[in-house]
Every structure is written in C-alpha cells, then in structure tokens.
C-alpha cells in the first residue's frame, strides 16, 4: 500500500468506509446496486432494439411467465409495444444521473455557503443562515410544481429545481463542520502564521466534510430519484419519448386492468435501486456514528 | 413571560418576511414565464384587442411591483383575488369569450372549500402513521439489537424506498381493482380517503419509526435512566415517565421541520394520484391552467402554515423541556 | 377545444372502479345512489358550462351540446355518412336561393319560446345579425343583413359584405335561434331561452337542471327532467353510469368502450364525428415552408398504425374533412405511407436522410383528446426512422391551447402541431377556411393563391351538386398536393348509456336529441 492510500485508510474518511464495509447490508446493497447499474448500462448497448422502438402489433405483451408472454420481451411490452425491461433500465439510468448530478449540485452550493458562513461568521453567517432557514420553510413541492409546470421542463430545469430544494441541509452540516474545525488549535495557528483561507479550507476543513455528508448524500440520491419520478408522473418532468419512471407509470395507469405490468415492472426496478441506496446510506450513517461517536452533527 | 412574547414577536416577524419573500418569488415567477393567462380565459377565438382589454381590466399589464403592491394590500384585507378560470358555480369559465359576467370564484373560497378534504386526508394519514409507528418505534428503541429492532429497520427501509406514486398505483390495482375493497378515485365519502391516507402513512412512518427508535435508544443510554433502573424503578415507570418525555422533544422537532414539509409534499402528490379534491389537486390543476391567483394563494397560505408550525413546535418543545433557552 | 380539467387514470381505473362498484359490500359502499326517477335523464358531460348562456360567447363543445337541448335552429343536419348534406327543417319550413347574395327562409308558425313569446321573423333577424358580427364568432363568414319580408319570411342578404348568402344554407343548422328581446336587453347571457325540447330551470353547482317544454313544437318530450352534469374525469363518468348516477355519458376512452360493450345493463354508441385530427405544419417558417419536406413527413407516417392505437375512438379516413361533411369522401391523391418516397423527397430538398435539418418540435396535448400522447410518440418514432430530428412536446390542454394558433406578430411555436377541428354542421367551409384559406390560416399560416381560388370558387357556387364537385375536384386534390396539414383520421364519439334508454339521436358533433327518448 502506498503512503498516500495508507494515509487515507487511517483518516477519518477511510475509517468510516471500513466501518461501513464491515456491515453485511452495505456489501450486499453495494454489489446489488453495481449489478443493477451495469445491467442498465450494458443491456441497452447489446440489445438489437432500443427503448423507444415502437411496434404497435406487439403491444400489451405480458411478462414471459404469464400466458401470452414471449422470451423476446422478458418483462412484457407497453401500450406501444416497447420493451419494458429496456424502458425500465433506461428510466433507471436517467433517474440515477438526475439524482447524482442534483445531489452533487446541492453539495457544491451547500459547501460554498456553509464554508463561507462558518469561516467568516458574524453578519455574513447570520444572513446566510437566515436564508437557509427561510428556504426550509418554503413548501418545496409547490415551488417545484410551479416552476416546472409553467415553464417547459428539461433535464436541466429538473436538476436545478432539485438543487434549489435540497441545498440547505448541506449548507447547515458543512457550516457546523467548518465551525468545529476552525476553532481547533492548529487551524488557529495556521491562520496566525498567515495561511490563506483557501489553503485552510482545503487542508483542514474539506477532509472532514465527508463523514457527516456522505450518508445524507446517498440517501438524498434516492429521494431525488423519487422526486424525479413524481415530476414525470405529473407530467412536469423530462418529456417523452425519453423513458423515465414517472412517465412510464403515468402512461401505465391508463392500462391498469388490461396491462398491469406497465406500472408494476418499472416500479420494481425503481424500488430495487432505492432500497439499495437506502441500505448503503444507513450503513454509512451507522459507520459515521461508530467513527465520530454519538449522533450529533 | 416577557421572553415568550419577545420570542414570539421575533419569530413571527421573521415568518412574515419569509412569507412575503415566497409570495414575491412566486408572483414574479408566474409573470415572467411565457404563457398568457388571458388567452386561456378568453379562448383562442378572441381577438388580440379583447385579450388586451381584459388584461388591462385585470391589471396584468401594470409593472410588476405595482401588481405585487396591489396584491399585498388586497391580501391585508383578506382578499386573495379571484380565480382566472373557475366560476363561482364551480364550473370552469376558461375558453369563454367573456370578461366576467360569469362571476369568477374567490381564491379564498376555493381554498377554504378544499381544506376540509386535505385536512381529513392528512389527519387520517398522520393517525395511521402514529398508530403504526409509536409502538414499533418504542419497541425497536428498547431492543435495538433484538429481532424487533431488526424487523423495524427492515420495514422502515422498505417504506422509505417505496415511491409514493408507485405505492398509490399498487394500492389502487390490488385493493380497489382486484379485490374491490375500497374505492379509489375522487371523493364521495370517507372511504375514499383511506387508500390515499395509507400512502401518506407509509411515507411518514418510514421517518417516524426510525427517528423514534433511535431517540428512545439514545435516551435509554442516558445516565438518569440507568440510574433509575439501578434505584429499582420499574422499567414501565421509567419508560412512561422519563424516556418518552425525553424522546418527545426530538420527535416534535422532527414533526415541525421535516414532517410538515414531507406531509405537505406527499399530500399534493397523493391527492393528484387519487384525484382527491383537496388543496393539492386544486394547485396542480391551477398550475396546468395558469390560474395564477390560485397558485399564489396556496403558496402563501402553505408557507404561512409551515412557518407557524415551526414556531409552535419550538414553543411546545421549550415547554416540555424547561431547560431549553428561548 | 377548451381547457378541461386534467383527467387522468382514465380507462384503466374506470375499469378498476367497475370492479370496485360491483364488488363493494359493507361498510364502505357508497350509500344510496341518486334517487333516479324513471323519467329523468342525467347526462355526464366531460366539459363544464361557462355560466354565460349567450351561445355566441364561447367555443366550448360542452356548451354547444347544452344548447342543443334548449335552443332550436332553422334546420337540423343529422350528418349521416351516407348523406352528409341532408337537411331537415326545424324552425324553418323551406329555403330558396333568390340570388347569389340573397337567401330566403320561410319559418314555421305557432312556435313559442320557453318564456311564452311567439317565434317570428324578428328573432331570426336579430340572431343572424348578432351572431355574424365581425369579432363575435369565427364560425360565420362575415356580417349579414336580414330583411323581414313578413312575420314568417326572412331574407339573408350579403350583397354589402362580399360573400355569397348560400354559405348559410348549411350553417343554419349550427346557429341557435335566440329571442330578439333577449338579444336587445342582454338577457341572453343571464338565462337561456330558446324553443328547444327542454327549458332551463336552474344551475345547481356543477349541474344544470332542465325540464320538458310542454309546448315543444314536435310534441312534449317523454322525459320530464333532464340534468346536464359536469364530470371532468372519464373514469368518474364511467363509474357514474354503472352506479346509476348518470344515464348517458360522453367521451369514453377506447378501452372503456371495449369493456362497457361487454357489460349488461349498459350500451355503448359509436358515432363517426365531424372532427378530423390533423398534423398541422407551420407552413410560414422554415423548414416546412418547403412543400417537399411536408410531403416527406406525410409519406413517413403509417396512418394504419395510428388507427390501430385508437381502436374504437378512430375512423380511418383520407380527406381533409370528416366523411359526415360535404365533400368528405377519400381523396385519390392523398399521401400514403411510403418511406422510399419520403427519402427521395428529403434528398431532393437537400437533407438526405434528414441530415442538416434543424430540431423539429411537435406539439401535442394530453387530457382532452383520446390517445394523442400515444400516437404522438408513434409519429415521433416514425419520423425519427426517416431521419427527421423530432422532439415531442406533450402539453396540458390549457398550455397546448395557447400555443396552437398563429400569433398576430412573430413566429408560432413549434413546427408540427396536433389539433382537431369539430364543427356542428356538414358545412366543410367551417374547417377549410379557418385552416387553409390565406385570409385565416389559423394554425398553419399557409398561404397559397391556387388553394384560395379553389376555396372561393366553391363558396360562390349556389348549387349543392356543382359545389360538391368543386370541392372534390378543385379543393381537395390541391390540398393533398400541397399538404399544409395531414389529416390523420376522423374521431369517433363514444357514448355510454343505460340500455333501457331508447330513442336518443347522437349528432356527430356531440349534441344528443332526447326529444323522443324514453325508458323501456
């Protein structure tokens, strides 16, 4: 093991990851999620048809195990004869991308505000924290429905709305990390000997952000995937024919009686991804508590 | 009690600033997006002059700050304005080339009419969630490593991973369509609120159970509890008198900060899935119909409610735990 | 065409609801269904009424249906596909073309309005002059002067307005006759007062209550009471029919049609409508200002697949107007599915395999017409197959409505637009002129001198047979050649009703004649 990685494994982040890995639920969920992602990436590449290939004459084919199902469509087809397995996987891929990108965006925005607020303190801190307070009192779903409903929703605007809705948590957590760290002796000392604020942030504060934030981020990816599905379902998410969980489910509700699988199948894939993410997230949370001790942030 | 008053005053004034801010953001947002509500009101056949005339009458061509100022002064008198779309009769006036001889409904009336439905649904949802979560959460907190603790963890993991839209559809499919046990769409009686309330309850329970379990577990580790047990107080006494009381504060805070928003959000989605005629459906339809006054009214009202809940929760938790500083 | 409340979870859930109603027992059963008197008919409308009863104040199909019960018209046009231009006289007893600009109507005697006022020539004069004012309604070709010859004879005169009076022969079946007094004092927007089989009683929430009109000139309706109830959700309407809370329901989804057709106690009725669904090109902006590209699109679309998706809600047709309208028979040179021709035209226009084409936006709606989203996705896929870079925008009815028309200034949004056009008369000009005459071209922005000339020529022709020939041989082949739009299919109206209700006549634009209906 090289010096750097050995150093990593003994850092707070490394210890947290090792503690998480020690939990069976973390391992199982991680492997399962990776398998699911691999399937979502590989199968559409290998398949001869695409998730948007319409074949009107093949529509409403049930999953293979049901009467009338065919092996060419393992999980059945939808109202336009499109393969549901492929559509679910592409939907999963899109949801994951939206989830990860938006959580990353929240993290960056939250970190920026949290670090400035915690580092500068004083009036800047008060104002920024009042803004986060205010933001947390806003009924986000109404804001989201309004913004997306009256504009033309695109992947970009969906991500933007999610970032707007989610950043305050990160700002608060990172602010408190910044506060704790900058009170420490060696940081004060570094300030006195003239280390610039950027250097202090990167050397002393940044490495300590991960443990309190990692689990929130993983759980948030799952939450954002649900939001994305909700937007799609209401019709204010990414527009068809791009498959998303929301728009597949919304279409499927029209065919609950004659083709229940259109709603059940994609939901199963979404559920599988969400439960893996939630198990990983809660394992990380426990691991953080083991490493840092206590439950307080 | 003076500090309670100053606390209230400070928080209320902050709250008003927040509500105004939200109001202004939504107000401006609705006016900068493309899409002319007047065109929807008068229908496609109206001429451009008619559109302009009605827009003038409604004051939609005035500068934004003027419009907002007027809105605020009306708001101060309890007037949220009139719907662009809905008539007093409940009928829709969109598409008619008519300027207002069919009286357009007061936004306040529309909201007031929708609130009982949403309140019933939310109340039922919270009730179901509490009935389910409190026993389970306490049991799991007392025995975090026993089978009940593990089972609770598993259940809450499943619950938190069930997307509300999918759960709603599954319930409709199984309970309503296949089994025919409960009606699902619209509202004609309390039975119509049961399935949507279950969806709400599942979402809330996922959060409550876990928070309650870890809060109880943490309290059990506190010195005074351990000491009490050593002093020979019964376990039952300790739990009912000390543990629950101490676990209540984080639970209340949870209800204020997190569950208020969560409940509101899921209420909107669930009402939409089940076509349930509450505030959520009113708002979603208003967004689709560009019914700006309704959207503004709901946004301002719900923000105010959230702010009030947060203030209330802080007051109550301060009451429970007198050590807390105002 | 109006904003409806978004209705979703349509067919599937309606069926679910069926299961729910039929199997519901104890404690949650919906209690007592609305006390259904055997002589009352409740109609569940998919669209609400506006509350302004002036028939010229709106373009809402639901309200046009309502007017069918309360108001009378000079003529009725049953619009049966085998004889689209058949005219039955209602308030008129005959018409005569005096000259190109003068059309004479003789009126039926002994008819009274619901408020007791006798119907006379002055009412026809007031109605026609009121409704045809410019800016009042897009349905009428222009202002008209009405001369009263005697109490029961009127002459429509268009000499001063530059179009033939014969335009009103078929349009007469579409204009509700109002009382001259009501028009003069504005009462028409407050209370509906007509000569129809049912008279308005009151508005109760979403329900409009009407009672049989004792002095109806064709004889008092057998039904005593008629209620017009707004139920925006298709699923709710089906449930209401099955639960006995409604006796006739409209706007069924094809899946609902198929399921209801198999059930006892209810009947379904399919009526080929006056409405065609069109894929309109924005002809006044690039790239669809090039006819070759429009044709390339037309040849890329397999309309058989679309009608397959529509099932019971669609009727295959290859004309620019519905087969129940004058001149709606299939056009010989109508574009067919031909991918090779599509490729050839693309290459000829300078975009081989679609290379170099900008992104094309295809705007459609959801929640109003059946299956628009489904076939919208199909058309998008078919066009992408030929190399068109098409993006589908599915909008809620209200948002879609504000984007479909050509604005007074600037460019209309999108490149392809899905719109239907339903009108209550066999008169083809109600579609042809607003859509493709350069004086209007409401959606396409299409301007073509040859098409204009052909449209004007048929309008000026007073003789119906000669006019039909001018439409079939002059207008339609030109439209099919220049394809400012592609008509995809003709809509089919689907009604459901209690199976013991007999004698209702369903007009192809939505209204229902219940004046002779009864329960058996």
PDB file of C-alpha atoms in Angstrom, chain C residues 303-451:
ATOM      1  CA  UNK C 303     -51.717   6.020 -40.540  1.00  0.00           C
ATOM      2  CA  UNK C 304     -52.878   2.396 -40.210  1.00  0.00           C
ATOM      3  CA  UNK C 305     -50.821   2.114 -37.034  1.00  0.00           C
ATOM      4  CA  UNK C 306     -52.455   5.239 -35.655  1.00  0.00           C
ATOM      5  CA  UNK C 307     -55.981   3.932 -36.187  1.00  0.00           C
ATOM      6  CA  UNK C 308     -54.894   0.649 -34.637  1.00  0.00           C
ATOM      7  CA  UNK C 309     -53.804   2.506 -31.495  1.00  0.00           C
ATOM      8  CA  UNK C 310     -57.038   4.483 -31.422  1.00  0.00           C
ATOM      9  CA  UNK C 311     -59.214   1.405 -31.612  1.00  0.00           C
ATOM     10  CA  UNK C 312     -62.870   2.284 -31.147  1.00  0.00           C
ATOM     11  CA  UNK C 313     -62.098   6.015 -30.982  1.00  0.00           C
ATOM     12  CA  UNK C 314     -60.802   6.375 -34.525  1.00  0.00           C
ATOM     13  CA  UNK C 315     -62.199   6.024 -38.028  1.00  0.00           C
ATOM     14  CA  UNK C 316     -59.737   5.735 -40.906  1.00  0.00           C
ATOM     15  CA  UNK C 317     -60.234   8.467 -43.486  1.00  0.00           C
ATOM     16  CA  UNK C 318     -58.150  10.092 -46.196  1.00  0.00           C
ATOM     17  CA  UNK C 319     -59.659  13.514 -46.607  1.00  0.00           C
ATOM     18  CA  UNK C 320     -59.296  16.971 -45.146  1.00  0.00           C
ATOM     19  CA  UNK C 321     -62.812  16.911 -43.715  1.00  0.00           C
ATOM     20  CA  UNK C 322     -64.814  14.220 -41.984  1.00  0.00           C
ATOM     21  CA  UNK C 323     -66.881  11.804 -44.095  1.00  0.00           C
ATOM     22  CA  UNK C 324     -70.027  13.190 -42.424  1.00  0.00           C
ATOM     23  CA  UNK C 325     -69.348  16.551 -44.001  1.00  0.00           C
ATOM     24  CA  UNK C 326     -69.997  17.691 -47.525  1.00  0.00           C
ATOM     25  CA  UNK C 327     -67.024  16.687 -49.668  1.00  0.00           C
ATOM     26  CA  UNK C 328     -65.501  14.351 -47.099  1.00  0.00           C
ATOM     27  CA  UNK C 329     -65.002  11.316 -49.299  1.00  0.00           C
ATOM     28  CA  UNK C 330     -61.495   9.915 -49.609  1.00  0.00           C
ATOM     29  CA  UNK C 331     -59.104  11.874 -51.837  1.00  0.00           C
ATOM     30  CA  UNK C 332     -57.432   9.916 -54.633  1.00  0.00           C
ATOM     31  CA  UNK C 333     -54.013  11.552 -54.372  1.00  0.00           C
ATOM     32  CA  UNK C 334     -53.916  11.590 -50.565  1.00  0.00           C
ATOM     33  CA  UNK C 335     -50.367  10.803 -49.313  1.00  0.00           C
ATOM     34  CA  UNK C 336     -49.790   7.242 -48.183  1.00  0.00           C
ATOM     35  CA  UNK C 337     -47.079   5.545 -46.123  1.00  0.00           C
ATOM     36  CA  UNK C 338     -44.077   5.305 -48.436  1.00  0.00           C
ATOM     37  CA  UNK C 339     -40.656   5.518 -46.753  1.00  0.00           C
ATOM     38  CA  UNK C 340     -38.795   5.417 -50.077  1.00  0.00           C
ATOM     39  CA  UNK C 341     -40.709   8.398 -51.376  1.00  0.00           C
ATOM     40  CA  UNK C 342     -40.024  10.132 -48.086  1.00  0.00           C
ATOM     41  CA  UNK C 343     -36.284   9.541 -48.507  1.00  0.00           C
ATOM     42  CA  UNK C 344     -36.379  10.713 -52.106  1.00  0.00           C
ATOM     43  CA  UNK C 345     -38.124  13.953 -51.128  1.00  0.00           C
ATOM     44  CA  UNK C 346     -35.734  14.534 -48.228  1.00  0.00           C
ATOM     45  CA  UNK C 347     -32.751  14.159 -50.534  1.00  0.00           C
ATOM     46  CA  UNK C 348     -34.368  16.376 -53.158  1.00  0.00           C
ATOM     47  CA  UNK C 349     -34.953  19.096 -50.575  1.00  0.00           C
ATOM     48  CA  UNK C 350     -31.259  18.951 -49.690  1.00  0.00           C
ATOM     49  CA  UNK C 351     -31.480  16.953 -46.479  1.00  0.00           C
ATOM     50  CA  UNK C 352     -30.525  13.365 -47.383  1.00  0.00           C
ATOM     51  CA  UNK C 353     -31.510  11.032 -44.502  1.00  0.00           C
ATOM     52  CA  UNK C 354     -32.587  14.152 -42.660  1.00  0.00           C
ATOM     53  CA  UNK C 355     -29.013  15.424 -42.349  1.00  0.00           C
ATOM     54  CA  UNK C 356     -28.879  19.150 -41.869  1.00  0.00           C
ATOM     55  CA  UNK C 357     -32.443  19.526 -40.658  1.00  0.00           C
ATOM     56  CA  UNK C 358     -32.893  21.579 -37.502  1.00  0.00           C
ATOM     57  CA  UNK C 359     -34.559  20.062 -34.457  1.00  0.00           C
ATOM     58  CA  UNK C 360     -38.293  19.950 -35.142  1.00  0.00           C
ATOM     59  CA  UNK C 361     -40.759  20.432 -32.335  1.00  0.00           C
ATOM     60  CA  UNK C 362     -44.001  18.501 -32.448  1.00  0.00           C
ATOM     61  CA  UNK C 363     -46.611  19.921 -30.086  1.00  0.00           C
ATOM     62  CA  UNK C 364     -49.477  17.807 -28.853  1.00  0.00           C
ATOM     63  CA  UNK C 365     -51.861  17.750 -25.917  1.00  0.00           C
ATOM     64  CA  UNK C 366     -52.858  15.328 -23.237  1.00  0.00           C
ATOM     65  CA  UNK C 367     -56.025  15.014 -21.195  1.00  0.00           C
ATOM     66  CA  UNK C 368     -58.514  16.090 -23.829  1.00  0.00           C
ATOM     67  CA  UNK C 369     -58.464  14.015 -26.999  1.00  0.00           C
ATOM     68  CA  UNK C 370     -58.044  10.256 -26.710  1.00  0.00           C
ATOM     69  CA  UNK C 371     -54.601   8.730 -27.284  1.00  0.00           C
ATOM     70  CA  UNK C 372     -52.850  11.881 -28.526  1.00  0.00           C
ATOM     71  CA  UNK C 373     -49.773  11.124 -26.488  1.00  0.00           C
ATOM     72  CA  UNK C 374     -49.641   7.505 -27.626  1.00  0.00           C
ATOM     73  CA  UNK C 375     -49.854   8.240 -31.314  1.00  0.00           C
ATOM     74  CA  UNK C 376     -47.705  11.331 -30.815  1.00  0.00           C
ATOM     75  CA  UNK C 377     -44.919   9.061 -29.658  1.00  0.00           C
ATOM     76  CA  UNK C 378     -45.614   6.762 -32.593  1.00  0.00           C
ATOM     77  CA  UNK C 379     -45.407   9.594 -35.131  1.00  0.00           C
ATOM     78  CA  UNK C 380     -42.242  10.877 -33.486  1.00  0.00           C
ATOM     79  CA  UNK C 381     -40.676   7.425 -33.790  1.00  0.00           C
ATOM     80  CA  UNK C 382     -41.801   7.012 -37.416  1.00  0.00           C
ATOM     81  CA  UNK C 383     -40.330  10.399 -38.330  1.00  0.00           C
ATOM     82  CA  UNK C 384     -37.097   9.672 -36.497  1.00  0.00           C
ATOM     83  CA  UNK C 385     -36.878   6.453 -38.501  1.00  0.00           C
ATOM     84  CA  UNK C 386     -36.686   8.538 -41.665  1.00  0.00           C
ATOM     85  CA  UNK C 387     -34.056  10.817 -40.167  1.00  0.00           C
ATOM     86  CA  UNK C 388     -36.217  13.715 -39.004  1.00  0.00           C
ATOM     87  CA  UNK C 389     -34.869  15.125 -35.777  1.00  0.00           C
ATOM     88  CA  UNK C 390     -38.207  15.429 -33.994  1.00  0.00           C
ATOM     89  CA  UNK C 391     -38.820  16.353 -30.385  1.00  0.00           C
ATOM     90  CA  UNK C 392     -42.259  15.671 -28.946  1.00  0.00           C
ATOM     91  CA  UNK C 393     -43.767  18.228 -26.546  1.00  0.00           C
ATOM     92  CA  UNK C 394     -46.802  16.922 -24.703  1.00  0.00           C
ATOM     93  CA  UNK C 395     -48.716  19.745 -23.044  1.00  0.00           C
ATOM     94  CA  UNK C 396     -51.662  20.020 -20.738  1.00  0.00           C
ATOM     95  CA  UNK C 397     -54.729  21.215 -22.593  1.00  0.00           C
ATOM     96  CA  UNK C 398     -54.504  24.793 -21.343  1.00  0.00           C
ATOM     97  CA  UNK C 399     -50.833  25.191 -22.194  1.00  0.00           C
ATOM     98  CA  UNK C 400     -51.315  23.500 -25.543  1.00  0.00           C
ATOM     99  CA  UNK C 401     -54.264  25.715 -26.398  1.00  0.00           C
ATOM    100  CA  UNK C 402     -52.228  28.867 -26.047  1.00  0.00           C
ATOM    101  CA  UNK C 403     -49.526  27.572 -28.376  1.00  0.00           C
ATOM    102  CA  UNK C 404     -51.507  26.222 -31.298  1.00  0.00           C
ATOM    103  CA  UNK C 405     -52.616  29.361 -33.115  1.00  0.00           C
ATOM    104  CA  UNK C 406     -50.593  31.689 -35.287  1.00  0.00           C
ATOM    105  CA  UNK C 407     -49.847  34.776 -33.228  1.00  0.00           C
ATOM    106  CA  UNK C 408     -50.663  38.225 -34.576  1.00  0.00           C
ATOM    107  CA  UNK C 409     -46.990  39.014 -34.694  1.00  0.00           C
ATOM    108  CA  UNK C 410     -43.881  36.888 -34.582  1.00  0.00           C
ATOM    109  CA  UNK C 411     -43.426  33.174 -35.179  1.00  0.00           C
ATOM    110  CA  UNK C 412     -45.748  30.486 -33.922  1.00  0.00           C
ATOM    111  CA  UNK C 413     -44.049  27.973 -31.620  1.00  0.00           C
ATOM    112  CA  UNK C 414     -43.103  24.511 -32.861  1.00  0.00           C
ATOM    113  CA  UNK C 415     -43.078  23.037 -36.343  1.00  0.00           C
ATOM    114  CA  UNK C 416     -45.775  20.370 -36.158  1.00  0.00           C
ATOM    115  CA  UNK C 417     -48.992  20.713 -34.177  1.00  0.00           C
ATOM    116  CA  UNK C 418     -51.683  18.189 -33.329  1.00  0.00           C
ATOM    117  CA  UNK C 419     -55.148  19.760 -33.364  1.00  0.00           C
ATOM    118  CA  UNK C 420     -58.650  18.500 -34.021  1.00  0.00           C
ATOM    119  CA  UNK C 421     -61.398  20.584 -35.535  1.00  0.00           C
ATOM    120  CA  UNK C 422     -65.005  19.744 -34.751  1.00  0.00           C
ATOM    121  CA  UNK C 423     -67.939  21.747 -36.007  1.00  0.00           C
ATOM    122  CA  UNK C 424     -71.659  21.191 -35.805  1.00  0.00           C
ATOM    123  CA  UNK C 425     -72.607  21.350 -39.413  1.00  0.00           C
ATOM    124  CA  UNK C 426     -71.895  19.425 -42.605  1.00  0.00           C
ATOM    125  CA  UNK C 427     -70.555  22.717 -43.960  1.00  0.00           C
ATOM    126  CA  UNK C 428     -66.938  21.995 -44.957  1.00  0.00           C
ATOM    127  CA  UNK C 429     -66.019  25.675 -45.049  1.00  0.00           C
ATOM    128  CA  UNK C 430     -66.155  25.687 -41.245  1.00  0.00           C
ATOM    129  CA  UNK C 431     -62.936  23.703 -41.466  1.00  0.00           C
ATOM    130  CA  UNK C 432     -61.461  24.568 -44.830  1.00  0.00           C
ATOM    131  CA  UNK C 433     -61.397  28.347 -44.488  1.00  0.00           C
ATOM    132  CA  UNK C 434     -60.099  28.700 -40.913  1.00  0.00           C
ATOM    133  CA  UNK C 435     -57.449  26.113 -41.619  1.00  0.00           C
ATOM    134  CA  UNK C 436     -56.134  26.789 -45.113  1.00  0.00           C
ATOM    135  CA  UNK C 437     -57.526  29.970 -46.656  1.00  0.00           C
ATOM    136  CA  UNK C 438     -54.791  32.589 -46.528  1.00  0.00           C
ATOM    137  CA  UNK C 439     -57.248  35.096 -45.002  1.00  0.00           C
ATOM    138  CA  UNK C 440     -57.316  32.967 -41.835  1.00  0.00           C
ATOM    139  CA  UNK C 441     -54.888  30.001 -41.776  1.00  0.00           C
ATOM    140  CA  UNK C 442     -55.279  29.991 -38.005  1.00  0.00           C
ATOM    141  CA  UNK C 443     -52.742  27.271 -37.328  1.00  0.00           C
ATOM    142  CA  UNK C 444     -50.695  26.555 -40.434  1.00  0.00           C
ATOM    143  CA  UNK C 445     -50.013  30.097 -41.615  1.00  0.00           C
ATOM    144  CA  UNK C 446     -50.408  28.541 -45.077  1.00  0.00           C
ATOM    145  CA  UNK C 447     -50.783  30.946 -47.978  1.00  0.00           C
ATOM    146  CA  UNK C 448     -51.420  29.681 -51.471  1.00  0.00           C
ATOM    147  CA  UNK C 449     -53.181  31.524 -54.252  1.00  0.00           C
ATOM    148  CA  UNK C 450     -54.407  28.359 -56.010  1.00  0.00           C
ATOM    149  CA  UNK C 451     -55.956  26.944 -52.844  1.00  0.00           C
TER     150      UNK C 451
END
